[in-house]
Amino acid sequence: MQYAILCYHDENVTSAWTKEQDDAVMEKLKKVQEPLARAGKLGPVARLMPTTAATTLRKTQEPPLIIDGPFAETKEQLLGFYLIDVQNLEEALQIAQDLGKVNPGGVYEIRPVGYFNRGAFPEAVGA
Amino acid sequence: MTDLDWINTALTQSRPQAVAALLRYFRDLDTAEEAFQEACLRALKNWPENGPPRDPAAWLIMVGRNSALDGKRRTSRQVELPEEDKISETGDAEAEIADRIDDSHYRDDILRLLFVCAHPDLPIAQQIALALRIVSGMSVKEIARAFLASEAAIEQRITRAKRKIEEAGVPFETPGPVERSERLATVAAMLYLLFNEGYSASGGEAHIRGALCDEAIRIGRLLLRLFQTEPEIMGLTALMLLQHARTPARLDAQGQIVLLDDQDRTRWDRKMIGEGLALVDKAMRHRKPGPYQIQAAIAATHAQAKKPSDTDWGQIEALYGALERMQPSPVITLNRAVAASKVRGAEAALGIIEPLAGPLGNYFHFHGLKGGLLMQLGRHDEARESFDRAIALANTAQEAAHIRMHIDRLIRESAKAS
């Protein structure tokens, strides 16, 4: 069984970390991640940029509404996520819109990834 | 993190919201500030025992307001302070106040607070000192250190600023849409000045004061959260991030200036660059270009070049051209000339800066650039003249040393040629 571990924290706090504090946290995290990666138990790891860098696509109307800022409605739950590698926000939004056409309702939050590690999953896992 | 770390962070982060709300309530900077200090003292006592409140800013606003009101009552007639545990039983009231003070409230309060500090009647140095004291909560000692000024001088600057604001009578009603966007522009300008004071000190020994840049970026992010759809605030925040990302590479081990072309780009802060690029990208979608967005786009073009020779100078020249049309200024023309020299050569760039000799006659960078262009064209004597003029106009020791390095090269090249 694969599990997703979702990281939550107060952005006010994390964005107030100095570079040294931030680096120290990342270093410590890597020390936990490395043995997991060697054991083949660690998939992709991503750290998202601050919510100020986010854009939201609300699919409940046609055409979908594109708004600046993060998704903030608590009545909807996180059901899954995609990782895409594109040129710019325009392209990311296009993909989100295409996905939205066949998956009605709800929202997609498009948030740039600040750190990405491919991880150690063998190709077959999850297939 | 220990309790104390967490509490300190929460207090720092809540400060703009809390002081802004207290200012609206008491309409007096000193009272608002004192009320906030008092609330912080009580938080330090209360939070480790009772755990963090749901909304620290709301807690601080309520406790600060009550303590200041008590203080007033106490001075009029001797009434005992409410007991501490009475204040800690504020759970329900806290939740209520947190619901009532919604984002739009915060937004107007903070904007008003920033605008009070960016009051047009105040000289810029006073605006910045006041903002650092009131909005960021830096102590007079810290500000004095940042500006390399005496504490007495900073104290005086802040006191004068407060008095002038009191005399001017700042309106406290909720700003309308037009007023809000005007205020936002004033605040953005002040924020960028604050950033620049840190990025390229206007005097003194330290050439870079990183803490001021960090603070400006923090307030920029805060503004962006409150005004999520303003492309110019995206642009400003991006600009500051992209410029500050270069800080680790801007000075060498001896503390001398390293120009953009010679900087070790592996030392640039990739995380800041990533966030800056994402914000530029997001701003551009609005198709409402403004000066901050264009400057951010220029910084982004530099950030995207892995090595200096990869730089898209054509794009940069076009962006400076756009900026020049938007807000004509000889300094912007000078920057366009730098880009033009990379695209079309030194001769073309000299042609662009020729008309600037008048307005920029006393500008360090004008003579530095002119000297550099003349040197490229082999006109060594004229280059030497420009470099000498630049040294005479240098603002910091590093600037002067940098030009001296050029002169040394000039002498070496002349010696080789002869």
Coordinates of C-alpha atoms in Angstrom, one line a residue, chain B residues 14 25 48 58 69 102 144 151 157 180 182 215 242 310 339 379 381 389:
Chain B
S14 CA 1.0 39.2 14.3
Y25 CA -9.1 51.8 17.9
P48 CA 3.1 28.5 27.5
A58 CA -7.0 38.5 17.5
L69 CA -8.4 50.8 28.4
D102 CA -11.9 39.1 8.8
A144 CA 20.4 52.4 14.5
E151 CA 20.4 55.6 18.7
R157 CA 13.8 60.7 13.7
R180 CA -6.8 52.2 -1.5
E182 CA -3.3 55.2 -4.4
E215 CA 12.1 42.6 6.3
L242 CA 15.1 38.1 -7.5
D310 CA 23.5 33.1 -21.9
A339 CA 21.9 46.4 -22.5
R379 CA 39.9 55.4 -26.1
D381 CA 42.7 58.7 -22.1
R389 CA 35.3 61.4 -12.1

